[in-house]
Amino acid sequence: MLTKKILLGVTGSIAAYKAADLIRRLRKDGYFVQVIMTQSAKEFITSLTLQALSGNPVLENMWDVSEGNGMEHISLSRGADLILIAPASANFIAKIANGIADDLLSNLCLARNCPLLVAPAMNMEMFSNNATQRNLATIKNDGVLVSGPDQGDQACGEIGMGRLINIESLMLDIRKSTSDLPFKGKKILVSTGATVEKIDEARAITNLSSGLMGFCLASAAYEFGAEVTVINGVSSYNIPSCIKTINAHNHSEMHEAVNNHIKNNDIYISVAAISDFKPIASEGKIKKNNEKITLDLLPTQDILGSVGKDKGNTFLVGFAAESSNLISNAKHKLISKNIDIVIGNLISQSMGKSSAEVVIIDKESETRFPNAEKSELSKTILMHIHKIYLKEKTDEPIN
Ligand SMILES: Cc1cc2nc3c(=O)[nH]c(=O)nc-3n(C[C@H](O)[C@H](O)[C@H](O)COP(=O)(O)O)c2cc1C
């Protein structure tokens, strides 16, 4: 994979210190980072810190001939994959909206030939001010991408909309800004995590699904341009706030959420490990008396199977986690549930692990994918889904 080059513009926001963490994260993910600071940004964080973390001299003055070839305000964006302004001050957004070019960073934005992604960070009143809202609408209309802001505690002590977006969501928007967007215009619903069923007032049964595969698939689908909705069971992973998330902790909440959202989506990927059985929950807490007790479990309704009976135009992808006879069980699931793709995996090799090995089965083919980290495997799986989805939709007779 070729290293992607990001020009990171840091402006005069109190959130400028977060640029240090962002640079570390970008470099960890393999990006080449060139930092450009405004004069105001230097009041909040030193160029030395950002230079040390990025591994490159920080640029800030277009009149300083020692900073390069003298034409950095134009040449820097040539060969860059993205200009990212994080944090972006209200003042800087106003400059981009109006084509003002009075320092190195604003010149760079005006003379760019690569995508521009802006992450606003400011006081809630500054953000909701009509002028800022007008400027944001203008830059979006001009094709500038905007990430965030988040809602929450502000440095000034107020609580509201205007915080710099959290780093996980920002990283997704950065990857999305430099992706080919194969799922642009498509809506994808992902159910993920485990469900929990009550035994009594204090106890419950669940399963060992960590939610990682669904987290990775939802993130990759977002990066690939889809509008993603996640139905999140009990999971060890927080879905980034830029992805719409519905919490559903037990079978019946999961069922209701899937029913409410499925028709609105082009693709439904069912990764959640939903309880196949549930106890008849006792009132209060079952008392311990040192005797063996028996737990009666009732079967739950098969959500994917019921969706498959009336799937309309929604393309259905199911997961089959098996302990043996993987291929035959997965094929049976594909046919009996009337789904379009089934992704088979052995529980011993995938559940609760950071990597997995899968076989993807559709009506015509069976493709094996070797063991890989779920963060990478999810992208491979999505590209395979994309291929089969396109084929199926193109082969459909036109009414
Ligand atoms: C302590 C302090 C904190 C500030 N925080 C922010 C902020 O978070 N967001 C913002 O848009 N402006 C903030 N400002 C105002 C900007 O620094 C000011 O508008 C500056 O001109 C921006 O310059 P630049 O856009 O060239 O970086 C702050 C000012 C001060 C004094």
Short mmCIF file of C-alpha atoms and ligand atoms in Angstrom, two decimals:
data_model
loop_
_atom_site.label_atom_id
_atom_site.label_comp_id
_atom_site.label_asym_id
_atom_site.label_seq_id
_atom_site.Cartn_x
_atom_site.Cartn_y
_atom_site.Cartn_z
CA MET A 1 0.00 0.00 0.00
CA LEU A 2 1.35 3.44 -0.93
CA THR A 3 1.78 5.86 1.96
CA LYS A 4 -0.88 8.57 1.85
CA LYS A 5 0.24 12.16 2.38
CA ILE A 6 -1.80 14.45 4.61
CA LEU A 7 -1.24 18.17 4.96
CA LEU A 8 -2.51 18.90 8.47
CA GLY A 9 -3.50 22.52 9.07
CA VAL A 10 -3.71 23.51 12.74
CA THR A 11 -5.52 26.76 13.54
CA GLY A 12 -6.13 28.95 16.61
CA SER A 13 -8.58 26.86 18.60
CA ILE A 14 -8.26 25.77 22.20
CA ALA A 15 -8.47 22.21 20.77
CA ALA A 16 -5.10 22.70 19.02
CA TYR A 17 -3.47 20.47 21.65
CA LYS A 18 -5.52 17.56 20.28
CA ALA A 19 -3.56 17.88 17.02
CA ALA A 20 -0.63 16.25 18.83
CA ASP A 21 -2.63 13.09 19.49
CA LEU A 22 -4.09 13.17 15.98
CA ILE A 23 -0.61 13.26 14.43
CA ARG A 24 0.45 10.22 16.48
CA ARG A 25 -2.65 8.35 15.35
CA LEU A 26 -2.15 9.31 11.70
CA ARG A 27 1.46 8.18 11.74
CA LYS A 28 0.54 4.95 13.51
CA ASP A 29 -1.89 4.28 10.64
CA GLY A 30 0.92 4.85 8.13
CA TYR A 31 0.19 8.39 6.89
CA PHE A 32 2.92 10.88 6.00
CA VAL A 33 2.02 14.07 7.90
CA GLN A 34 3.14 17.59 7.00
CA VAL A 35 1.93 20.19 9.52
CA ILE A 36 1.12 23.79 8.63
CA MET A 37 0.18 26.14 11.50
CA THR A 38 -1.47 29.54 11.56
CA GLN A 39 0.10 32.25 13.71
CA SER A 40 -2.78 31.95 16.21
CA ALA A 41 -2.29 28.18 16.51
CA LYS A 42 1.21 28.87 17.86
CA GLU A 43 -0.38 30.60 20.86
CA PHE A 44 -1.96 27.25 21.81
CA ILE A 45 0.72 24.64 21.00
CA THR A 46 4.37 24.86 20.00
CA SER A 47 5.59 24.03 16.52
CA LEU A 48 8.36 22.03 18.22
CA THR A 49 5.80 19.56 19.62
CA LEU A 50 4.11 19.09 16.25
CA GLN A 51 7.45 18.86 14.44
CA ALA A 52 8.72 16.18 16.81
CA LEU A 53 5.51 14.16 16.51
CA SER A 54 5.10 14.48 12.74
CA GLY A 55 8.79 13.95 12.01
CA ASN A 56 8.75 16.92 9.61
CA PRO A 57 9.54 20.64 10.01
CA VAL A 58 6.34 22.60 10.63
CA LEU A 59 5.55 25.21 7.99
CA GLU A 60 3.91 28.50 8.92
CA ASN A 61 5.29 31.42 6.98
CA MET A 62 4.95 31.78 3.22
CA TRP A 63 7.44 34.67 3.20
CA ASP A 64 10.22 32.66 4.80
CA VAL A 65 12.46 31.60 1.91
CA SER A 66 14.26 29.09 4.12
CA GLU A 67 11.04 27.00 4.39
CA GLY A 68 11.28 25.49 0.89
CA ASN A 69 11.24 26.49 -2.76
CA GLY A 70 9.32 29.71 -2.16
CA MET A 71 6.17 28.38 -3.83
CA GLU A 72 4.92 26.15 -0.99
CA HIS A 73 1.55 27.90 -0.98
CA ILE A 74 0.89 26.12 -4.29
CA SER A 75 3.31 23.23 -4.57
CA LEU A 76 2.55 21.64 -1.19
CA SER A 77 -0.86 20.33 -2.22
CA ARG A 78 0.53 18.80 -5.40
CA GLY A 79 1.10 15.16 -4.52
CA ALA A 80 -0.95 15.39 -1.29
CA ASP A 81 -3.92 13.07 -0.82
CA LEU A 82 -5.76 15.37 1.57
CA ILE A 83 -5.62 18.74 3.29
CA LEU A 84 -7.07 18.29 6.77
CA ILE A 85 -7.78 21.31 8.96
CA ALA A 86 -8.06 20.03 12.56
CA PRO A 87 -8.97 21.91 14.59
CA ALA A 88 -10.55 24.49 12.28
CA SER A 89 -11.33 27.83 13.95
CA ALA A 90 -14.47 29.81 13.09
CA ASN A 91 -12.18 32.46 11.65
CA PHE A 92 -10.42 29.98 9.37
CA ILE A 93 -13.71 28.50 8.12
CA ALA A 94 -14.85 32.06 7.31
CA LYS A 95 -11.66 32.56 5.30
CA ILE A 96 -12.15 29.37 3.26
CA ALA A 97 -15.82 30.26 2.66
CA ASN A 98 -14.77 33.60 1.22
CA GLY A 99 -11.64 32.61 -0.67
CA ILE A 100 -9.40 34.69 1.59
CA ALA A 101 -5.73 33.81 1.21
CA ASP A 102 -3.64 35.86 3.64
CA ASP A 103 -1.34 33.22 5.16
CA LEU A 104 0.33 29.98 4.08
CA LEU A 105 -2.52 27.67 5.16
CA SER A 106 -5.35 29.68 3.59
CA ASN A 107 -3.34 30.05 0.34
CA LEU A 108 -2.79 26.33 0.33
CA CYS A 109 -6.53 25.69 0.65
CA LEU A 110 -7.35 28.09 -2.17
CA ALA A 111 -4.70 26.69 -4.51
CA ARG A 112 -5.35 23.03 -3.70
CA ASN A 113 -5.94 20.25 -6.19
CA CYS A 114 -6.81 17.58 -3.60
CA PRO A 115 -9.77 17.04 -1.21
CA LEU A 116 -10.13 19.37 1.79
CA LEU A 117 -11.56 18.06 5.08
CA VAL A 118 -12.38 20.52 7.86
CA ALA A 119 -12.99 19.62 11.53
CA PRO A 120 -14.54 22.65 13.29
CA ALA A 121 -13.79 23.26 16.99
CA MET A 122 -15.20 26.24 18.80
CA ASN A 123 -17.51 27.55 21.51
CA MET A 124 -21.16 26.55 21.01
CA GLU A 125 -22.32 30.13 20.44
CA MET A 126 -19.56 30.69 17.87
CA PHE A 127 -20.67 27.49 16.15
CA SER A 128 -24.40 28.26 16.13
CA ASN A 129 -23.84 31.87 15.09
CA ASN A 130 -25.56 32.53 11.75
CA ALA A 131 -22.28 33.67 10.20
CA THR A 132 -20.52 30.36 11.04
CA GLN A 133 -23.52 28.30 9.90
CA ARG A 134 -23.65 30.29 6.65
CA ASN A 135 -19.91 29.75 6.13
CA LEU A 136 -20.19 26.01 6.79
CA ALA A 137 -23.08 25.72 4.32
CA THR A 138 -21.00 27.63 1.76
CA ILE A 139 -17.92 25.44 2.09
CA LYS A 140 -20.00 22.24 1.96
CA ASN A 141 -21.65 23.54 -1.18
CA ASP A 142 -18.17 24.19 -2.59
CA GLY A 143 -17.27 20.52 -2.08
CA VAL A 144 -15.31 20.89 1.15
CA LEU A 145 -15.83 17.90 3.48
CA VAL A 146 -16.74 18.62 7.10
CA SER A 147 -16.23 16.27 10.06
CA GLY A 148 -18.13 17.01 13.26
CA PRO A 149 -18.24 18.87 15.54
CA ASP A 150 -19.29 16.88 18.62
CA GLN A 151 -21.69 17.85 21.36
CA GLY A 152 -20.48 17.97 24.99
CA ASP A 153 -18.38 19.78 27.61
CA GLN A 154 -16.48 22.77 26.29
CA ALA A 155 -13.19 24.27 27.48
CA CYS A 156 -15.05 27.48 28.45
CA GLY A 157 -17.30 25.51 30.83
CA GLU A 158 -20.40 25.57 28.61
CA ILE A 159 -22.05 22.42 27.29
CA GLY A 160 -23.13 22.28 23.66
CA MET A 161 -22.29 21.63 20.04
CA GLY A 162 -18.82 22.71 18.91
CA ARG A 163 -16.19 20.35 20.37
CA LEU A 164 -13.65 18.87 17.99
CA ILE A 165 -15.06 15.55 16.77
CA ASN A 166 -13.69 12.51 18.61
CA ILE A 167 -10.58 10.99 17.09
CA GLU A 168 -12.19 7.66 16.07
CA SER A 169 -14.84 9.43 13.99
CA LEU A 170 -12.28 11.84 12.57
CA MET A 171 -10.03 8.95 11.51
CA LEU A 172 -13.02 7.36 9.72
CA ASP A 173 -13.76 10.63 7.91
CA ILE A 174 -10.08 10.95 6.94
CA ARG A 175 -10.06 7.45 5.45
CA LYS A 176 -13.40 8.11 3.75
CA SER A 177 -12.01 11.34 2.22
CA THR A 178 -9.20 9.37 0.59
CA SER A 179 -11.26 6.28 -0.38
CA ASP A 180 -12.85 5.37 -3.74
CA LEU A 181 -16.31 5.18 -2.06
CA PRO A 182 -17.65 1.99 -3.70
CA PHE A 183 -20.79 2.15 -1.52
CA LYS A 184 -21.56 5.84 -2.14
CA GLY A 185 -25.34 6.35 -2.15
CA LYS A 186 -26.03 2.98 -0.49
CA LYS A 187 -27.56 2.46 2.94
CA ILE A 188 -26.16 -0.39 5.02
CA LEU A 189 -27.63 -1.76 8.25
CA VAL A 190 -25.26 -3.75 10.49
CA SER A 191 -26.34 -5.62 13.62
CA THR A 192 -23.47 -6.49 15.94
CA GLY A 193 -22.49 -7.66 19.42
CA ALA A 194 -24.05 -10.22 21.73
CA THR A 195 -27.51 -10.18 23.27
CA VAL A 196 -28.25 -10.74 26.95
CA GLU A 197 -31.34 -12.57 28.25
CA LYS A 198 -32.43 -12.29 31.87
CA ILE A 199 -32.59 -15.36 34.11
CA ASP A 200 -33.92 -13.40 37.05
CA GLU A 201 -33.75 -9.85 38.39
CA ALA A 202 -29.96 -10.02 38.82
CA ARG A 203 -28.66 -12.72 36.46
CA ALA A 204 -28.49 -13.22 32.72
CA ILE A 205 -27.10 -15.45 29.96
CA THR A 206 -25.18 -14.17 26.99
CA ASN A 207 -22.50 -15.40 24.54
CA LEU A 208 -18.83 -14.74 23.79
CA SER A 209 -19.19 -12.43 20.79
CA SER A 210 -17.02 -9.33 21.31
CA GLY A 211 -18.69 -7.21 18.61
CA LEU A 212 -15.34 -6.60 16.85
CA MET A 213 -16.33 -7.99 13.43
CA GLY A 214 -19.48 -5.85 13.29
CA PHE A 215 -17.57 -2.80 14.53
CA CYS A 216 -14.97 -3.28 11.76
CA LEU A 217 -17.60 -3.92 9.07
CA ALA A 218 -19.63 -0.85 10.06
CA SER A 219 -16.48 1.33 10.12
CA ALA A 220 -15.29 0.01 6.74
CA ALA A 221 -18.76 0.48 5.18
CA TYR A 222 -18.72 4.10 6.40
CA GLU A 223 -15.21 4.61 4.98
CA PHE A 224 -16.42 3.16 1.67
CA GLY A 225 -19.08 5.85 1.45
CA ALA A 226 -22.22 4.04 2.72
CA GLU A 227 -24.76 5.63 5.01
CA VAL A 228 -24.43 3.20 7.92
CA THR A 229 -26.82 2.36 10.76
CA VAL A 230 -25.64 0.02 13.50
CA ILE A 231 -27.91 -1.99 15.78
CA ASN A 232 -25.54 -2.56 18.67
CA GLY A 233 -25.98 -5.36 21.18
CA VAL A 234 -23.58 -5.84 24.07
CA SER A 235 -20.16 -5.12 22.65
CA SER A 236 -16.66 -4.31 23.85
CA TYR A 237 -16.32 -1.72 21.07
CA ASN A 238 -17.83 1.77 20.95
CA ILE A 239 -19.26 2.62 17.57
CA PRO A 240 -17.82 6.02 16.44
CA SER A 241 -20.33 8.83 16.93
CA CYS A 242 -20.38 9.65 13.19
CA ILE A 243 -22.27 6.36 12.65
CA LYS A 244 -25.97 6.25 13.61
CA THR A 245 -26.31 3.68 16.41
CA ILE A 246 -29.36 2.02 17.98
CA ASN A 247 -28.82 0.04 21.17
CA ALA A 248 -30.57 -3.34 21.42
CA HIS A 249 -29.50 -5.49 24.33
CA ASN A 250 -31.77 -8.52 24.07
CA HIS A 251 -33.43 -10.61 21.38
CA SER A 252 -36.71 -8.73 21.37
CA GLU A 253 -35.04 -5.28 21.19
CA MET A 254 -32.83 -6.57 18.36
CA HIS A 255 -35.88 -7.96 16.53
CA GLU A 256 -37.80 -4.72 16.85
CA ALA A 257 -34.82 -2.62 15.69
CA VAL A 258 -34.17 -4.85 12.65
CA ASN A 259 -37.87 -4.74 11.67
CA ASN A 260 -37.95 -0.96 12.05
CA HIS A 261 -34.89 -0.33 9.89
CA ILE A 262 -34.49 -3.11 7.35
CA LYS A 263 -36.80 -1.76 4.64
CA ASN A 264 -34.95 1.52 4.68
CA ASN A 265 -31.61 -0.09 3.77
CA ASP A 266 -30.08 -1.53 0.60
CA ILE A 267 -27.98 -4.09 2.46
CA TYR A 268 -28.43 -5.73 5.87
CA ILE A 269 -25.35 -7.40 7.36
CA SER A 270 -26.36 -9.53 10.34
CA VAL A 271 -23.23 -10.12 12.44
CA ALA A 272 -24.86 -9.94 15.87
CA ALA A 273 -24.73 -13.11 17.95
CA ILE A 274 -28.40 -13.08 18.89
CA SER A 275 -29.66 -15.49 21.57
CA ASP A 276 -31.17 -18.63 20.02
CA PHE A 277 -32.72 -19.53 23.37
CA LYS A 278 -33.93 -17.49 26.31
CA PRO A 279 -34.82 -18.42 29.89
CA ILE A 280 -38.27 -17.92 31.30
CA ALA A 281 -37.15 -15.06 33.54
CA SER A 282 -38.08 -15.45 37.23
CA GLU A 283 -39.52 -12.59 39.22
CA GLY A 284 -37.07 -11.29 41.84
CA LYS A 285 -33.79 -13.09 42.53
CA ILE A 286 -33.62 -16.90 42.60
CA LYS A 287 -32.43 -17.88 46.09
CA LYS A 288 -29.32 -20.04 46.49
CA ASN A 289 -29.97 -23.21 48.53
CA ASN A 290 -26.98 -25.32 47.47
CA GLU A 291 -29.15 -27.59 45.34
CA LYS A 292 -28.90 -28.19 41.62
CA ILE A 293 -31.31 -26.02 39.65
CA THR A 294 -32.53 -26.45 36.09
CA LEU A 295 -32.83 -23.61 33.66
CA ASP A 296 -35.61 -23.97 31.08
CA LEU A 297 -34.72 -22.30 27.79
CA LEU A 298 -37.25 -21.42 25.13
CA PRO A 299 -36.24 -21.02 21.47
CA THR A 300 -36.36 -17.44 20.17
CA GLN A 301 -37.65 -16.45 16.76
CA ASP A 302 -34.98 -16.53 14.03
CA ILE A 303 -34.66 -12.83 13.08
CA LEU A 304 -32.67 -13.30 9.86
CA GLY A 305 -34.95 -16.15 8.80
CA SER A 306 -38.06 -14.06 9.32
CA VAL A 307 -36.53 -11.12 7.44
CA GLY A 308 -35.58 -13.48 4.58
CA LYS A 309 -39.26 -14.39 4.05
CA ASP A 310 -40.11 -10.82 3.09
CA LYS A 311 -36.82 -9.17 2.13
CA GLY A 312 -38.12 -6.97 -0.69
CA ASN A 313 -35.17 -5.23 -2.31
CA THR A 314 -32.84 -5.53 0.68
CA PHE A 315 -29.73 -7.62 0.05
CA LEU A 316 -29.18 -9.92 3.03
CA VAL A 317 -25.80 -10.99 4.41
CA GLY A 318 -25.67 -13.44 7.30
CA PHE A 319 -22.85 -14.89 9.37
CA ALA A 320 -22.64 -18.59 10.24
CA ALA A 321 -20.40 -19.25 13.24
CA GLU A 322 -20.08 -23.04 13.41
CA SER A 323 -18.13 -25.53 15.50
CA SER A 324 -18.06 -28.18 12.72
CA ASN A 325 -19.33 -28.96 9.18
CA LEU A 326 -18.79 -25.31 8.28
CA ILE A 327 -19.56 -25.45 4.56
CA SER A 328 -22.65 -27.64 4.73
CA ASN A 329 -24.10 -25.71 7.69
CA ALA A 330 -23.39 -22.37 6.02
CA LYS A 331 -24.97 -23.50 2.72
CA HIS A 332 -28.02 -24.73 4.60
CA LYS A 333 -28.33 -21.31 6.25
CA LEU A 334 -28.09 -19.56 2.87
CA ILE A 335 -30.94 -21.60 1.38
CA SER A 336 -33.20 -22.08 4.41
CA LYS A 337 -33.13 -18.40 5.39
CA ASN A 338 -33.38 -17.12 1.80
CA ILE A 339 -30.37 -14.83 2.20
CA ASP A 340 -27.97 -13.62 -0.51
CA ILE A 341 -24.60 -14.23 1.10
CA VAL A 342 -23.48 -16.24 4.08
CA ILE A 343 -20.09 -15.72 5.69
CA GLY A 344 -18.99 -18.93 7.37
CA ASN A 345 -16.38 -19.07 10.12
CA LEU A 346 -15.29 -21.57 12.74
CA ILE A 347 -16.04 -20.39 16.29
CA SER A 348 -12.66 -21.66 17.51
CA GLN A 349 -10.89 -19.44 14.97
CA SER A 350 -12.98 -16.30 15.19
CA MET A 351 -15.19 -15.71 18.24
CA GLY A 352 -13.64 -13.23 20.65
CA LYS A 353 -10.43 -13.12 18.53
CA SER A 354 -8.88 -10.14 16.73
CA SER A 355 -8.49 -12.12 13.51
CA ALA A 356 -10.58 -14.64 11.56
CA GLU A 357 -10.61 -16.90 8.54
CA VAL A 358 -13.86 -16.92 6.55
CA VAL A 359 -15.54 -18.54 3.58
CA ILE A 360 -18.04 -16.41 1.67
CA ILE A 361 -20.82 -18.36 0.02
CA ASP A 362 -23.44 -17.07 -2.38
CA LYS A 363 -25.81 -18.90 -4.70
CA GLU A 364 -23.09 -19.45 -7.30
CA SER A 365 -19.73 -19.42 -5.61
CA GLU A 366 -17.70 -20.25 -2.53
CA THR A 367 -14.63 -18.11 -1.82
CA ARG A 368 -12.15 -18.66 0.99
CA PHE A 369 -10.28 -15.81 2.67
CA PRO A 370 -7.23 -16.69 4.79
CA ASN A 371 -6.75 -15.65 8.39
CA ALA A 372 -6.44 -11.84 8.70
CA GLU A 373 -6.98 -9.13 11.30
CA LYS A 374 -10.70 -8.26 11.40
CA SER A 375 -9.90 -4.60 10.64
CA GLU A 376 -8.46 -5.67 7.25
CA LEU A 377 -10.70 -8.69 6.67
CA SER A 378 -13.80 -6.48 6.99
CA LYS A 379 -12.65 -4.46 3.95
CA THR A 380 -12.03 -7.61 1.91
CA ILE A 381 -15.47 -8.94 2.89
CA LEU A 382 -17.17 -5.67 1.94
CA MET A 383 -15.49 -5.56 -1.47
CA HIS A 384 -16.66 -9.14 -2.07
CA ILE A 385 -20.21 -8.23 -0.97
CA HIS A 386 -20.03 -5.26 -3.34
CA LYS A 387 -19.08 -7.51 -6.26
CA ILE A 388 -21.90 -10.00 -5.65
CA TYR A 389 -24.41 -7.23 -4.86
CA LEU A 390 -23.65 -5.44 -8.13
CA LYS A 391 -23.86 -8.68 -10.09
CA GLU A 392 -27.18 -9.64 -8.53
CA LYS A 393 -28.71 -6.20 -9.00
CA THR A 394 -27.51 -5.97 -12.64
CA ASP A 395 -28.79 -9.47 -13.44
CA GLU A 396 -32.25 -8.66 -12.06
CA PRO A 397 -34.89 -8.47 -14.78
CA ILE A 398 -36.15 -4.91 -15.35
CA ASN A 399 -39.88 -4.61 -14.60
C1 LIG B 1 -8.11 31.37 24.82
C2 LIG B 1 -8.71 31.41 23.44
C3 LIG B 1 -9.32 30.28 22.95
C4 LIG B 1 -9.89 30.28 21.68
N1 LIG B 1 -10.49 29.14 21.22
C5 LIG B 1 -11.06 29.15 20.00
C6 LIG B 1 -11.70 27.98 19.52
O1 LIG B 1 -11.73 26.92 20.17
N2 LIG B 1 -12.27 28.02 18.30
C7 LIG B 1 -12.25 29.14 17.53
O2 LIG B 1 -12.81 29.12 16.42
N3 LIG B 1 -11.63 30.25 17.96
C8 LIG B 1 -11.03 30.29 19.17
N4 LIG B 1 -10.41 31.43 19.61
C9 LIG B 1 -10.32 32.59 18.73
C10 LIG B 1 -9.27 32.41 17.63
O3 LIG B 1 -8.02 32.05 18.19
C11 LIG B 1 -9.17 33.66 16.77
O4 LIG B 1 -10.37 33.83 16.06
C12 LIG B 1 -7.99 33.62 15.83
O5 LIG B 1 -8.01 34.82 15.07
C13 LIG B 1 -8.03 32.46 14.86
O6 LIG B 1 -6.94 32.52 13.97
P1 LIG B 1 -6.67 31.47 12.81
O7 LIG B 1 -7.98 31.13 12.22
O8 LIG B 1 -5.79 32.17 11.84
O9 LIG B 1 -5.96 30.33 13.40
C14 LIG B 1 -9.83 31.46 20.89
C15 LIG B 1 -9.20 32.58 21.39
C16 LIG B 1 -8.65 32.57 22.66
C17 LIG B 1 -7.97 33.81 23.16
#
